[in-house]
Amino acid sequence: MNTANDLNSGLTANLQLQVAEVCQSVDVSDGIGPLVNAVQALLPDLSVSHAMTRGGWHRLGGVVDLDGQRIAHHITDWAEAESGGDIDELMFKLSELRYFATRLNGQTHYLVAQTGPLASDFIQIEIEQLQEVLDRCITDPDWFPDSIADFVDPIDFPRLEPEPVGAPRLAFRRLVKVADLIESKDAGPRLRRFLDDWDRSSAVESEGFCHHWVLALREYQDRDGDRHLSAKPVPVLASQVPDLPDAEVARGAGLANQIHGFDREVGYPFAWYFHMLTNRKVSHQLAEAVHADLMGAYAYLPARDLRVLRDWYQDPYGI
């Protein structure tokens, strides 16, 4: 089963094309607002919002000459075509040329539109903002790559100042109906349980899961060549989330104040539980301590949250 393709075919192909066209027409220098408005116009029956932007990543770019003229858009395809698979031949061809490899510095804008009451009831749209910059000289007298792969993406090579090669641009990456993803074989049991815990807890009383979390999606191929998606929840306020108690966990009123204070800062009830499940820096001792309190003389969680916590205590998990 080609699951990732099936998910996309379940969506309106025309909508994906329209979002891609929007990316080409919106001026990135105007900020995120016009992009959201343009996508909103494509989904008049839903409310589209900008959930978060994740940056700090890059991918291989192309090749330019000393004057900045384009030699190739994709360095891998170009190197394979020029070399015929022979790295010696490629290096000989380039010995008298002054070419530069580029990279694409990127950030991903996550737009979401809630489609129903459940945590999985939302559409997630990923739009990349790309800036092509100079990365490195393509050759060096003291360097000879072992293979085409080493030439294309060397591990240790002097880097240039990231001077822009072209204007920043937007590019459509992915549109996923999350409810379909959760029903597919790509969604693991922990992700399903995470979303089910949300629906069963007091967190469901907030404005909606997709306004607090997005799914970091990764596409991969299995042994049969079929494409799949893996997904991990990422908090929208990832860089602003307050610390949760870890090794030194308070008890009683002190612990109640800590977790309720965390919930207030993050903006919805039972937030501490979901952040504990996804943050490896936070020990599960936190949930164990809360559970021990509630089995004793304390009662500082709603009954629905206590049921979720009891289930976790009997069968702990993280994601």
PDB file of C-alpha atoms in Angstrom:
ATOM      1  CA  MET A   1       0.000   0.000   0.000  1.00  0.00           C
ATOM      2  CA  ASN A   2       1.469   3.343  -1.078  1.00  0.00           C
ATOM      3  CA  THR A   3       0.139   5.134   1.999  1.00  0.00           C
ATOM      4  CA  ALA A   4       1.574   8.621   1.545  1.00  0.00           C
ATOM      5  CA  ASN A   5       0.270   8.794  -2.009  1.00  0.00           C
ATOM      6  CA  ASP A   6      -3.127   7.484  -0.900  1.00  0.00           C
ATOM      7  CA  LEU A   7      -3.370  10.215   1.730  1.00  0.00           C
ATOM      8  CA  ASN A   8      -2.711  12.913  -0.825  1.00  0.00           C
ATOM      9  CA  SER A   9      -5.090  11.399  -3.381  1.00  0.00           C
ATOM     10  CA  GLY A  10      -7.797  11.518  -0.692  1.00  0.00           C
ATOM     11  CA  LEU A  11      -7.483  15.294  -0.698  1.00  0.00           C
ATOM     12  CA  THR A  12      -8.589  17.536  -3.512  1.00  0.00           C
ATOM     13  CA  ALA A  13      -5.718  17.574  -5.990  1.00  0.00           C
ATOM     14  CA  ASN A  14      -6.993  20.910  -7.221  1.00  0.00           C
ATOM     15  CA  LEU A  15      -6.611  22.407  -3.740  1.00  0.00           C
ATOM     16  CA  GLN A  16      -2.980  21.338  -3.555  1.00  0.00           C
ATOM     17  CA  LEU A  17      -2.359  22.880  -6.966  1.00  0.00           C
ATOM     18  CA  GLN A  18      -4.045  26.090  -5.856  1.00  0.00           C
ATOM     19  CA  VAL A  19      -1.895  26.315  -2.721  1.00  0.00           C
ATOM     20  CA  ALA A  20       1.214  25.773  -4.865  1.00  0.00           C
ATOM     21  CA  GLU A  21       0.096  28.620  -7.144  1.00  0.00           C
ATOM     22  CA  VAL A  22      -0.471  30.841  -4.115  1.00  0.00           C
ATOM     23  CA  CYS A  23       3.111  30.206  -3.015  1.00  0.00           C
ATOM     24  CA  GLN A  24       4.351  31.457  -6.382  1.00  0.00           C
ATOM     25  CA  SER A  25       2.210  34.583  -6.305  1.00  0.00           C
ATOM     26  CA  VAL A  26       2.686  35.803  -2.717  1.00  0.00           C
ATOM     27  CA  ASP A  27       5.591  38.159  -2.031  1.00  0.00           C
ATOM     28  CA  VAL A  28       7.581  36.623   0.808  1.00  0.00           C
ATOM     29  CA  SER A  29       8.864  40.044   1.874  1.00  0.00           C
ATOM     30  CA  ASP A  30       5.345  40.989   2.989  1.00  0.00           C
ATOM     31  CA  GLY A  31       5.457  38.494   5.875  1.00  0.00           C
ATOM     32  CA  ILE A  32       3.199  35.591   6.753  1.00  0.00           C
ATOM     33  CA  GLY A  33      -0.096  37.526   6.773  1.00  0.00           C
ATOM     34  CA  PRO A  34      -0.719  37.679   2.997  1.00  0.00           C
ATOM     35  CA  LEU A  35       0.101  33.970   2.690  1.00  0.00           C
ATOM     36  CA  VAL A  36      -2.457  33.046   5.343  1.00  0.00           C
ATOM     37  CA  ASN A  37      -5.056  35.300   3.714  1.00  0.00           C
ATOM     38  CA  ALA A  38      -4.453  33.774   0.293  1.00  0.00           C
ATOM     39  CA  VAL A  39      -4.826  30.210   1.598  1.00  0.00           C
ATOM     40  CA  GLN A  40      -7.879  31.252   3.610  1.00  0.00           C
ATOM     41  CA  ALA A  41      -9.528  32.371   0.372  1.00  0.00           C
ATOM     42  CA  LEU A  42      -9.159  28.796  -0.900  1.00  0.00           C
ATOM     43  CA  LEU A  43     -10.912  27.381   2.184  1.00  0.00           C
ATOM     44  CA  PRO A  44     -13.787  29.802   2.842  1.00  0.00           C
ATOM     45  CA  ASP A  45     -15.687  27.342   5.060  1.00  0.00           C
ATOM     46  CA  LEU A  46     -12.754  26.854   7.460  1.00  0.00           C
ATOM     47  CA  SER A  47     -10.581  29.112   9.580  1.00  0.00           C
ATOM     48  CA  VAL A  48      -6.952  29.047   8.456  1.00  0.00           C
ATOM     49  CA  SER A  49      -4.248  30.187  10.867  1.00  0.00           C
ATOM     50  CA  HIS A  50      -0.469  30.235  11.096  1.00  0.00           C
ATOM     51  CA  ALA A  51       0.464  27.752  13.816  1.00  0.00           C
ATOM     52  CA  MET A  52       4.247  28.051  13.840  1.00  0.00           C
ATOM     53  CA  THR A  53       7.429  28.373  11.787  1.00  0.00           C
ATOM     54  CA  ARG A  54      10.346  25.973  12.133  1.00  0.00           C
ATOM     55  CA  GLY A  55      13.741  27.033  10.752  1.00  0.00           C
ATOM     56  CA  GLY A  56      17.405  26.166  11.012  1.00  0.00           C
ATOM     57  CA  TRP A  57      17.470  23.600   8.203  1.00  0.00           C
ATOM     58  CA  HIS A  58      18.990  23.524   4.750  1.00  0.00           C
ATOM     59  CA  ARG A  59      19.285  21.267   1.742  1.00  0.00           C
ATOM     60  CA  LEU A  60      21.587  20.967  -1.236  1.00  0.00           C
ATOM     61  CA  GLY A  61      21.213  23.622  -3.908  1.00  0.00           C
ATOM     62  CA  GLY A  62      22.714  24.043  -7.344  1.00  0.00           C
ATOM     63  CA  VAL A  63      25.812  25.371  -9.099  1.00  0.00           C
ATOM     64  CA  VAL A  64      26.711  28.913 -10.195  1.00  0.00           C
ATOM     65  CA  ASP A  65      29.772  30.436 -11.839  1.00  0.00           C
ATOM     66  CA  LEU A  66      31.995  33.275 -10.681  1.00  0.00           C
ATOM     67  CA  ASP A  67      29.534  35.854 -12.038  1.00  0.00           C
ATOM     68  CA  GLY A  68      26.605  34.238 -10.293  1.00  0.00           C
ATOM     69  CA  GLN A  69      25.192  32.791 -13.508  1.00  0.00           C
ATOM     70  CA  ARG A  70      23.233  29.582 -13.165  1.00  0.00           C
ATOM     71  CA  ILE A  71      25.037  26.397 -14.202  1.00  0.00           C
ATOM     72  CA  ALA A  72      22.634  23.905 -12.608  1.00  0.00           C
ATOM     73  CA  HIS A  73      19.620  23.953 -10.296  1.00  0.00           C
ATOM     74  CA  HIS A  74      20.394  20.583  -8.691  1.00  0.00           C
ATOM     75  CA  ILE A  75      24.003  19.774  -7.926  1.00  0.00           C
ATOM     76  CA  THR A  76      23.416  16.014  -7.570  1.00  0.00           C
ATOM     77  CA  ASP A  77      21.777  15.589 -10.984  1.00  0.00           C
ATOM     78  CA  TRP A  78      24.378  17.842 -12.580  1.00  0.00           C
ATOM     79  CA  ALA A  79      27.359  16.023 -11.034  1.00  0.00           C
ATOM     80  CA  GLU A  80      26.012  12.612 -12.064  1.00  0.00           C
ATOM     81  CA  ALA A  81      25.379  13.793 -15.634  1.00  0.00           C
ATOM     82  CA  GLU A  82      28.769  15.499 -15.986  1.00  0.00           C
ATOM     83  CA  SER A  83      30.740  12.626 -14.518  1.00  0.00           C
ATOM     84  CA  GLY A  84      28.983   9.621 -15.977  1.00  0.00           C
ATOM     85  CA  GLY A  85      29.612   8.038 -12.589  1.00  0.00           C
ATOM     86  CA  ASP A  86      33.402   8.639 -12.774  1.00  0.00           C
ATOM     87  CA  ILE A  87      34.657  11.039 -10.096  1.00  0.00           C
ATOM     88  CA  ASP A  88      38.075  11.326 -11.793  1.00  0.00           C
ATOM     89  CA  GLU A  89      36.403  12.469 -15.006  1.00  0.00           C
ATOM     90  CA  LEU A  90      34.343  15.057 -13.135  1.00  0.00           C
ATOM     91  CA  MET A  91      37.313  16.518 -11.288  1.00  0.00           C
ATOM     92  CA  PHE A  92      39.301  16.744 -14.514  1.00  0.00           C
ATOM     93  CA  LYS A  93      36.467  18.681 -16.180  1.00  0.00           C
ATOM     94  CA  LEU A  94      36.285  21.099 -13.254  1.00  0.00           C
ATOM     95  CA  SER A  95      40.014  21.637 -12.756  1.00  0.00           C
ATOM     96  CA  GLU A  96      40.090  24.892 -14.744  1.00  0.00           C
ATOM     97  CA  LEU A  97      36.619  26.153 -13.826  1.00  0.00           C
ATOM     98  CA  ARG A  98      35.604  28.450 -10.987  1.00  0.00           C
ATOM     99  CA  TYR A  99      32.213  27.194  -9.912  1.00  0.00           C
ATOM    100  CA  PHE A 100      30.394  27.420  -6.609  1.00  0.00           C
ATOM    101  CA  ALA A 101      27.944  25.096  -4.915  1.00  0.00           C
ATOM    102  CA  THR A 102      24.879  26.644  -3.305  1.00  0.00           C
ATOM    103  CA  ARG A 103      22.545  25.555  -0.537  1.00  0.00           C
ATOM    104  CA  LEU A 104      18.939  26.323   0.217  1.00  0.00           C
ATOM    105  CA  ASN A 105      18.468  27.763   3.696  1.00  0.00           C
ATOM    106  CA  GLY A 106      14.925  27.063   4.730  1.00  0.00           C
ATOM    107  CA  GLN A 107      12.154  27.497   7.223  1.00  0.00           C
ATOM    108  CA  THR A 108       8.787  25.769   7.209  1.00  0.00           C
ATOM    109  CA  HIS A 109       5.547  27.628   7.831  1.00  0.00           C
ATOM    110  CA  TYR A 110       2.772  25.463   9.270  1.00  0.00           C
ATOM    111  CA  LEU A 111      -0.771  26.557   8.451  1.00  0.00           C
ATOM    112  CA  VAL A 112      -3.680  24.708  10.029  1.00  0.00           C
ATOM    113  CA  ALA A 113      -7.449  24.592   9.621  1.00  0.00           C
ATOM    114  CA  GLN A 114      -9.613  22.809  12.168  1.00  0.00           C
ATOM    115  CA  THR A 115     -12.300  20.628  10.569  1.00  0.00           C
ATOM    116  CA  GLY A 116     -14.048  19.077  13.580  1.00  0.00           C
ATOM    117  CA  PRO A 117     -14.074  18.548  17.349  1.00  0.00           C
ATOM    118  CA  LEU A 118     -11.467  15.786  17.637  1.00  0.00           C
ATOM    119  CA  ALA A 119      -7.721  16.333  17.991  1.00  0.00           C
ATOM    120  CA  SER A 120      -7.108  14.776  14.582  1.00  0.00           C
ATOM    121  CA  ASP A 121      -9.753  16.882  12.859  1.00  0.00           C
ATOM    122  CA  PHE A 122      -7.559  19.366  11.044  1.00  0.00           C
ATOM    123  CA  ILE A 123      -5.756  20.032   7.795  1.00  0.00           C
ATOM    124  CA  GLN A 124      -2.052  20.804   8.045  1.00  0.00           C
ATOM    125  CA  ILE A 125      -0.352  22.713   5.227  1.00  0.00           C
ATOM    126  CA  GLU A 126       3.435  23.026   5.094  1.00  0.00           C
ATOM    127  CA  ILE A 127       4.950  25.840   3.051  1.00  0.00           C
ATOM    128  CA  GLU A 128       8.689  26.294   2.801  1.00  0.00           C
ATOM    129  CA  GLN A 129      10.451  29.640   2.641  1.00  0.00           C
ATOM    130  CA  LEU A 130      13.714  29.135   0.777  1.00  0.00           C
ATOM    131  CA  GLN A 131      16.756  31.320   0.270  1.00  0.00           C
ATOM    132  CA  GLU A 132      19.534  30.100  -2.025  1.00  0.00           C
ATOM    133  CA  VAL A 133      22.986  31.181  -0.827  1.00  0.00           C
ATOM    134  CA  LEU A 134      26.616  30.451  -1.704  1.00  0.00           C
ATOM    135  CA  ASP A 135      27.924  27.451   0.196  1.00  0.00           C
ATOM    136  CA  ARG A 136      31.431  26.575  -1.005  1.00  0.00           C
ATOM    137  CA  CYS A 137      33.860  26.526  -3.897  1.00  0.00           C
ATOM    138  CA  ILE A 138      33.189  23.393  -5.863  1.00  0.00           C
ATOM    139  CA  THR A 139      36.857  22.378  -6.004  1.00  0.00           C
ATOM    140  CA  ASP A 140      39.999  22.842  -3.927  1.00  0.00           C
ATOM    141  CA  PRO A 141      43.609  21.979  -4.889  1.00  0.00           C
ATOM    142  CA  ASP A 142      44.110  20.104  -1.616  1.00  0.00           C
ATOM    143  CA  TRP A 143      40.858  18.135  -1.792  1.00  0.00           C
ATOM    144  CA  PHE A 144      39.839  15.161  -3.873  1.00  0.00           C
ATOM    145  CA  PRO A 145      36.501  13.503  -3.163  1.00  0.00           C
ATOM    146  CA  ASP A 146      36.216   9.723  -2.871  1.00  0.00           C
ATOM    147  CA  SER A 147      32.900   9.536  -4.709  1.00  0.00           C
ATOM    148  CA  ILE A 148      30.163  11.565  -6.367  1.00  0.00           C
ATOM    149  CA  ALA A 149      28.294  11.567  -3.057  1.00  0.00           C
ATOM    150  CA  ASP A 150      31.361  12.973  -1.290  1.00  0.00           C
ATOM    151  CA  PHE A 151      31.722  15.624  -4.009  1.00  0.00           C
ATOM    152  CA  VAL A 152      28.081  16.670  -3.784  1.00  0.00           C
ATOM    153  CA  ASP A 153      27.930  16.896   0.010  1.00  0.00           C
ATOM    154  CA  PRO A 154      31.399  16.845   1.616  1.00  0.00           C
ATOM    155  CA  ILE A 155      31.489  16.480   5.375  1.00  0.00           C
ATOM    156  CA  ASP A 156      34.505  18.703   5.999  1.00  0.00           C
ATOM    157  CA  PHE A 157      35.018  21.522   3.509  1.00  0.00           C
ATOM    158  CA  PRO A 158      35.637  25.284   3.943  1.00  0.00           C
ATOM    159  CA  ARG A 159      32.365  27.183   3.717  1.00  0.00           C
ATOM    160  CA  LEU A 160      31.813  30.618   2.211  1.00  0.00           C
ATOM    161  CA  GLU A 161      29.860  33.508   3.627  1.00  0.00           C
ATOM    162  CA  PRO A 162      26.224  32.709   2.788  1.00  0.00           C
ATOM    163  CA  GLU A 163      25.803  35.434   0.182  1.00  0.00           C
ATOM    164  CA  PRO A 164      22.332  35.297  -1.416  1.00  0.00           C
ATOM    165  CA  VAL A 165      22.186  33.959  -4.942  1.00  0.00           C
ATOM    166  CA  GLY A 166      18.541  34.810  -5.538  1.00  0.00           C
ATOM    167  CA  ALA A 167      15.517  36.310  -3.862  1.00  0.00           C
ATOM    168  CA  PRO A 168      13.758  34.327  -1.116  1.00  0.00           C
ATOM    169  CA  ARG A 169      10.730  32.380  -2.308  1.00  0.00           C
ATOM    170  CA  LEU A 170       7.866  30.250  -1.067  1.00  0.00           C
ATOM    171  CA  ALA A 171       7.357  26.642  -2.119  1.00  0.00           C
ATOM    172  CA  PHE A 172       4.441  24.308  -1.375  1.00  0.00           C
ATOM    173  CA  ARG A 173       5.642  21.237   0.537  1.00  0.00           C
ATOM    174  CA  ARG A 174       2.717  19.202   1.763  1.00  0.00           C
ATOM    175  CA  LEU A 175      -1.002  19.232   2.573  1.00  0.00           C
ATOM    176  CA  VAL A 176      -2.287  16.502   4.863  1.00  0.00           C
ATOM    177  CA  LYS A 177      -5.724  15.755   6.220  1.00  0.00           C
ATOM    178  CA  VAL A 178      -4.611  14.551   9.641  1.00  0.00           C
ATOM    179  CA  ALA A 179      -7.724  12.481  10.310  1.00  0.00           C
ATOM    180  CA  ASP A 180      -6.848  10.370   7.249  1.00  0.00           C
ATOM    181  CA  LEU A 181      -3.262  10.040   8.411  1.00  0.00           C
ATOM    182  CA  ILE A 182      -4.354   8.816  11.845  1.00  0.00           C
ATOM    183  CA  GLU A 183      -6.611   6.205  10.257  1.00  0.00           C
ATOM    184  CA  SER A 184      -3.804   4.942   8.007  1.00  0.00           C
ATOM    185  CA  LYS A 185      -1.125   2.362   8.748  1.00  0.00           C
ATOM    186  CA  ASP A 186       1.443   5.172   8.968  1.00  0.00           C
ATOM    187  CA  ALA A 187       0.096   6.344  12.330  1.00  0.00           C
ATOM    188  CA  GLY A 188       1.668   4.345  15.139  1.00  0.00           C
ATOM    189  CA  PRO A 189      -0.221   3.328  18.283  1.00  0.00           C
ATOM    190  CA  ARG A 190       1.551   5.930  20.420  1.00  0.00           C
ATOM    191  CA  LEU A 191       0.470   8.807  18.186  1.00  0.00           C
ATOM    192  CA  ARG A 192      -3.099   7.520  18.171  1.00  0.00           C
ATOM    193  CA  ARG A 193      -3.035   7.200  21.952  1.00  0.00           C
ATOM    194  CA  PHE A 194      -1.590  10.708  22.336  1.00  0.00           C
ATOM    195  CA  LEU A 195      -4.470  12.202  20.344  1.00  0.00           C
ATOM    196  CA  ASP A 196      -7.007  10.008  22.121  1.00  0.00           C
ATOM    197  CA  ASP A 197      -5.657  11.173  25.484  1.00  0.00           C
ATOM    198  CA  TRP A 198      -6.224  14.739  24.313  1.00  0.00           C
ATOM    199  CA  ASP A 199      -9.825  14.005  23.370  1.00  0.00           C
ATOM    200  CA  ARG A 200     -10.489  12.310  26.709  1.00  0.00           C
ATOM    201  CA  SER A 201      -8.849  14.991  28.858  1.00  0.00           C
ATOM    202  CA  SER A 202      -9.742  18.538  29.828  1.00  0.00           C
ATOM    203  CA  ALA A 203      -7.330  19.766  27.124  1.00  0.00           C
ATOM    204  CA  VAL A 204     -10.183  19.221  24.665  1.00  0.00           C
ATOM    205  CA  GLU A 205     -11.912  22.209  26.264  1.00  0.00           C
ATOM    206  CA  SER A 206      -9.267  24.520  24.734  1.00  0.00           C
ATOM    207  CA  GLU A 207      -9.457  26.113  21.295  1.00  0.00           C
ATOM    208  CA  GLY A 208      -8.247  22.947  19.535  1.00  0.00           C
ATOM    209  CA  PHE A 209      -5.277  20.608  19.305  1.00  0.00           C
ATOM    210  CA  CYS A 210      -3.925  22.126  16.077  1.00  0.00           C
ATOM    211  CA  HIS A 211      -3.638  25.535  17.732  1.00  0.00           C
ATOM    212  CA  HIS A 212      -1.209  24.095  20.279  1.00  0.00           C
ATOM    213  CA  TRP A 213       0.547  21.302  18.354  1.00  0.00           C
ATOM    214  CA  VAL A 214       1.596  20.483  14.813  1.00  0.00           C
ATOM    215  CA  LEU A 215       2.850  17.186  13.434  1.00  0.00           C
ATOM    216  CA  ALA A 216       6.453  17.010  12.265  1.00  0.00           C
ATOM    217  CA  LEU A 217       6.134  14.742   9.236  1.00  0.00           C
ATOM    218  CA  ARG A 218       8.891  12.771   7.552  1.00  0.00           C
ATOM    219  CA  GLU A 219       8.454  10.894   4.301  1.00  0.00           C
ATOM    220  CA  TYR A 220      10.366   7.672   3.716  1.00  0.00           C
ATOM    221  CA  GLN A 221      10.317   4.574   1.517  1.00  0.00           C
ATOM    222  CA  ASP A 222       9.964   1.023   2.737  1.00  0.00           C
ATOM    223  CA  ARG A 223      11.713  -2.013   1.257  1.00  0.00           C
ATOM    224  CA  ASP A 224       9.036  -2.325  -1.414  1.00  0.00           C
ATOM    225  CA  GLY A 225       9.527   1.250  -2.550  1.00  0.00           C
ATOM    226  CA  ASP A 226       6.218   2.442  -1.113  1.00  0.00           C
ATOM    227  CA  ARG A 227       6.193   5.892   0.408  1.00  0.00           C
ATOM    228  CA  HIS A 228       5.061   6.462   3.973  1.00  0.00           C
ATOM    229  CA  LEU A 229       4.840   9.272   6.512  1.00  0.00           C
ATOM    230  CA  SER A 230       6.039   9.235  10.087  1.00  0.00           C
ATOM    231  CA  ALA A 231       4.652  11.837  12.472  1.00  0.00           C
ATOM    232  CA  LYS A 232       5.670  13.320  15.819  1.00  0.00           C
ATOM    233  CA  PRO A 233       3.768  16.013  17.755  1.00  0.00           C
ATOM    234  CA  VAL A 234       5.667  19.282  18.172  1.00  0.00           C
ATOM    235  CA  PRO A 235       4.399  22.043  20.484  1.00  0.00           C
ATOM    236  CA  VAL A 236       3.633  25.334  18.778  1.00  0.00           C
ATOM    237  CA  LEU A 237       5.359  27.211  21.614  1.00  0.00           C
ATOM    238  CA  ALA A 238       8.431  24.957  21.465  1.00  0.00           C
ATOM    239  CA  SER A 239      10.924  27.745  22.177  1.00  0.00           C
ATOM    240  CA  GLN A 240       8.790  29.397  24.873  1.00  0.00           C
ATOM    241  CA  VAL A 241       7.650  26.420  26.936  1.00  0.00           C
ATOM    242  CA  PRO A 242       8.501  26.845  30.646  1.00  0.00           C
ATOM    243  CA  ASP A 243      10.503  24.179  32.438  1.00  0.00           C
ATOM    244  CA  LEU A 244       8.762  21.245  34.036  1.00  0.00           C
ATOM    245  CA  PRO A 245      10.071  19.693  37.267  1.00  0.00           C
ATOM    246  CA  ASP A 246      12.238  16.669  36.604  1.00  0.00           C
ATOM    247  CA  ALA A 247      14.596  14.960  39.036  1.00  0.00           C
ATOM    248  CA  GLU A 248      13.488  17.129  41.956  1.00  0.00           C
ATOM    249  CA  VAL A 249       9.724  16.633  41.889  1.00  0.00           C
ATOM    250  CA  ALA A 250       7.705  18.351  44.611  1.00  0.00           C
ATOM    251  CA  ARG A 251       4.696  16.712  46.236  1.00  0.00           C
ATOM    252  CA  GLY A 252       1.306  17.893  47.406  1.00  0.00           C
ATOM    253  CA  ALA A 253       0.419  21.558  47.086  1.00  0.00           C
ATOM    254  CA  GLY A 254       3.876  22.387  45.715  1.00  0.00           C
ATOM    255  CA  LEU A 255       3.494  19.964  42.843  1.00  0.00           C
ATOM    256  CA  ALA A 256      -0.086  21.086  42.175  1.00  0.00           C
ATOM    257  CA  ASN A 257       1.091  24.694  41.915  1.00  0.00           C
ATOM    258  CA  GLN A 258       3.884  23.702  39.532  1.00  0.00           C
ATOM    259  CA  ILE A 259       1.732  21.834  37.046  1.00  0.00           C
ATOM    260  CA  HIS A 260      -1.164  24.304  37.178  1.00  0.00           C
ATOM    261  CA  GLY A 261       1.296  27.170  36.725  1.00  0.00           C
ATOM    262  CA  PHE A 262       2.714  25.403  33.681  1.00  0.00           C
ATOM    263  CA  ASP A 263      -0.778  24.975  32.244  1.00  0.00           C
ATOM    264  CA  ARG A 264      -1.539  28.681  32.706  1.00  0.00           C
ATOM    265  CA  GLU A 265       1.646  29.731  30.921  1.00  0.00           C
ATOM    266  CA  VAL A 266       1.132  27.348  28.011  1.00  0.00           C
ATOM    267  CA  GLY A 267      -2.547  28.230  27.744  1.00  0.00           C
ATOM    268  CA  TYR A 268      -4.656  25.114  28.218  1.00  0.00           C
ATOM    269  CA  PRO A 269      -5.496  22.552  30.932  1.00  0.00           C
ATOM    270  CA  PHE A 270      -3.481  19.339  31.384  1.00  0.00           C
ATOM    271  CA  ALA A 271      -0.711  20.770  29.185  1.00  0.00           C
ATOM    272  CA  TRP A 272       2.002  19.451  31.519  1.00  0.00           C
ATOM    273  CA  TYR A 273       0.972  15.863  30.741  1.00  0.00           C
ATOM    274  CA  PHE A 274       1.317  16.194  26.971  1.00  0.00           C
ATOM    275  CA  HIS A 275       4.615  18.036  27.208  1.00  0.00           C
ATOM    276  CA  MET A 276       5.941  15.356  29.543  1.00  0.00           C
ATOM    277  CA  LEU A 277       5.071  12.711  26.936  1.00  0.00           C
ATOM    278  CA  THR A 278       7.028  14.483  24.182  1.00  0.00           C
ATOM    279  CA  ASN A 279       9.959  16.025  26.077  1.00  0.00           C
ATOM    280  CA  ARG A 280      12.734  13.540  26.771  1.00  0.00           C
ATOM    281  CA  LYS A 281      14.277  15.968  29.252  1.00  0.00           C
ATOM    282  CA  VAL A 282      11.277  15.562  31.552  1.00  0.00           C
ATOM    283  CA  SER A 283      11.277  12.414  33.645  1.00  0.00           C
ATOM    284  CA  HIS A 284       8.146  10.300  33.914  1.00  0.00           C
ATOM    285  CA  GLN A 285       8.678  10.656  37.651  1.00  0.00           C
ATOM    286  CA  LEU A 286       6.562  13.794  37.287  1.00  0.00           C
ATOM    287  CA  ALA A 287       3.447  11.850  36.281  1.00  0.00           C
ATOM    288  CA  GLU A 288       4.219   9.173  38.843  1.00  0.00           C
ATOM    289  CA  ALA A 289       4.378  11.809  41.600  1.00  0.00           C
ATOM    290  CA  VAL A 290       1.089  13.396  40.512  1.00  0.00           C
ATOM    291  CA  HIS A 291      -0.537   9.967  40.421  1.00  0.00           C
ATOM    292  CA  ALA A 292       0.748   9.143  43.906  1.00  0.00           C
ATOM    293  CA  ASP A 293      -0.647  12.439  45.238  1.00  0.00           C
ATOM    294  CA  LEU A 294      -4.065  11.804  43.723  1.00  0.00           C
ATOM    295  CA  MET A 295      -4.186   8.280  45.102  1.00  0.00           C
ATOM    296  CA  GLY A 296      -3.542   9.791  48.520  1.00  0.00           C
ATOM    297  CA  ALA A 297      -4.904  12.845  50.237  1.00  0.00           C
ATOM    298  CA  TYR A 298      -4.856  15.284  47.308  1.00  0.00           C
ATOM    299  CA  ALA A 299      -7.379  16.049  44.558  1.00  0.00           C
ATOM    300  CA  TYR A 300      -6.129  18.719  42.201  1.00  0.00           C
ATOM    301  CA  LEU A 301      -7.038  17.250  38.796  1.00  0.00           C
ATOM    302  CA  PRO A 302     -10.462  16.925  37.145  1.00  0.00           C
ATOM    303  CA  ALA A 303     -11.877  13.403  37.065  1.00  0.00           C
ATOM    304  CA  ARG A 304     -11.379  13.053  33.308  1.00  0.00           C
ATOM    305  CA  ASP A 305      -7.684  13.929  33.619  1.00  0.00           C
ATOM    306  CA  LEU A 306      -7.289  11.523  36.516  1.00  0.00           C
ATOM    307  CA  ARG A 307      -8.661   8.714  34.349  1.00  0.00           C
ATOM    308  CA  VAL A 308      -6.124   9.482  31.630  1.00  0.00           C
ATOM    309  CA  LEU A 309      -3.333   9.602  34.195  1.00  0.00           C
ATOM    310  CA  ARG A 310      -4.415   6.307  35.736  1.00  0.00           C
ATOM    311  CA  ASP A 311      -4.334   4.646  32.324  1.00  0.00           C
ATOM    312  CA  TRP A 312      -0.859   6.039  31.728  1.00  0.00           C
ATOM    313  CA  TYR A 313       0.318   4.801  35.142  1.00  0.00           C
ATOM    314  CA  GLN A 314      -0.871   1.289  34.328  1.00  0.00           C
ATOM    315  CA  ASP A 315       0.694   1.399  30.850  1.00  0.00           C
ATOM    316  CA  PRO A 316       3.271   4.227  30.553  1.00  0.00           C
ATOM    317  CA  TYR A 317       4.343   5.570  27.179  1.00  0.00           C
ATOM    318  CA  GLY A 318       6.096   8.483  25.575  1.00  0.00           C
ATOM    319  CA  ILE A 319       6.276   9.740  22.018  1.00  0.00           C
TER     320      ILE A 319
END
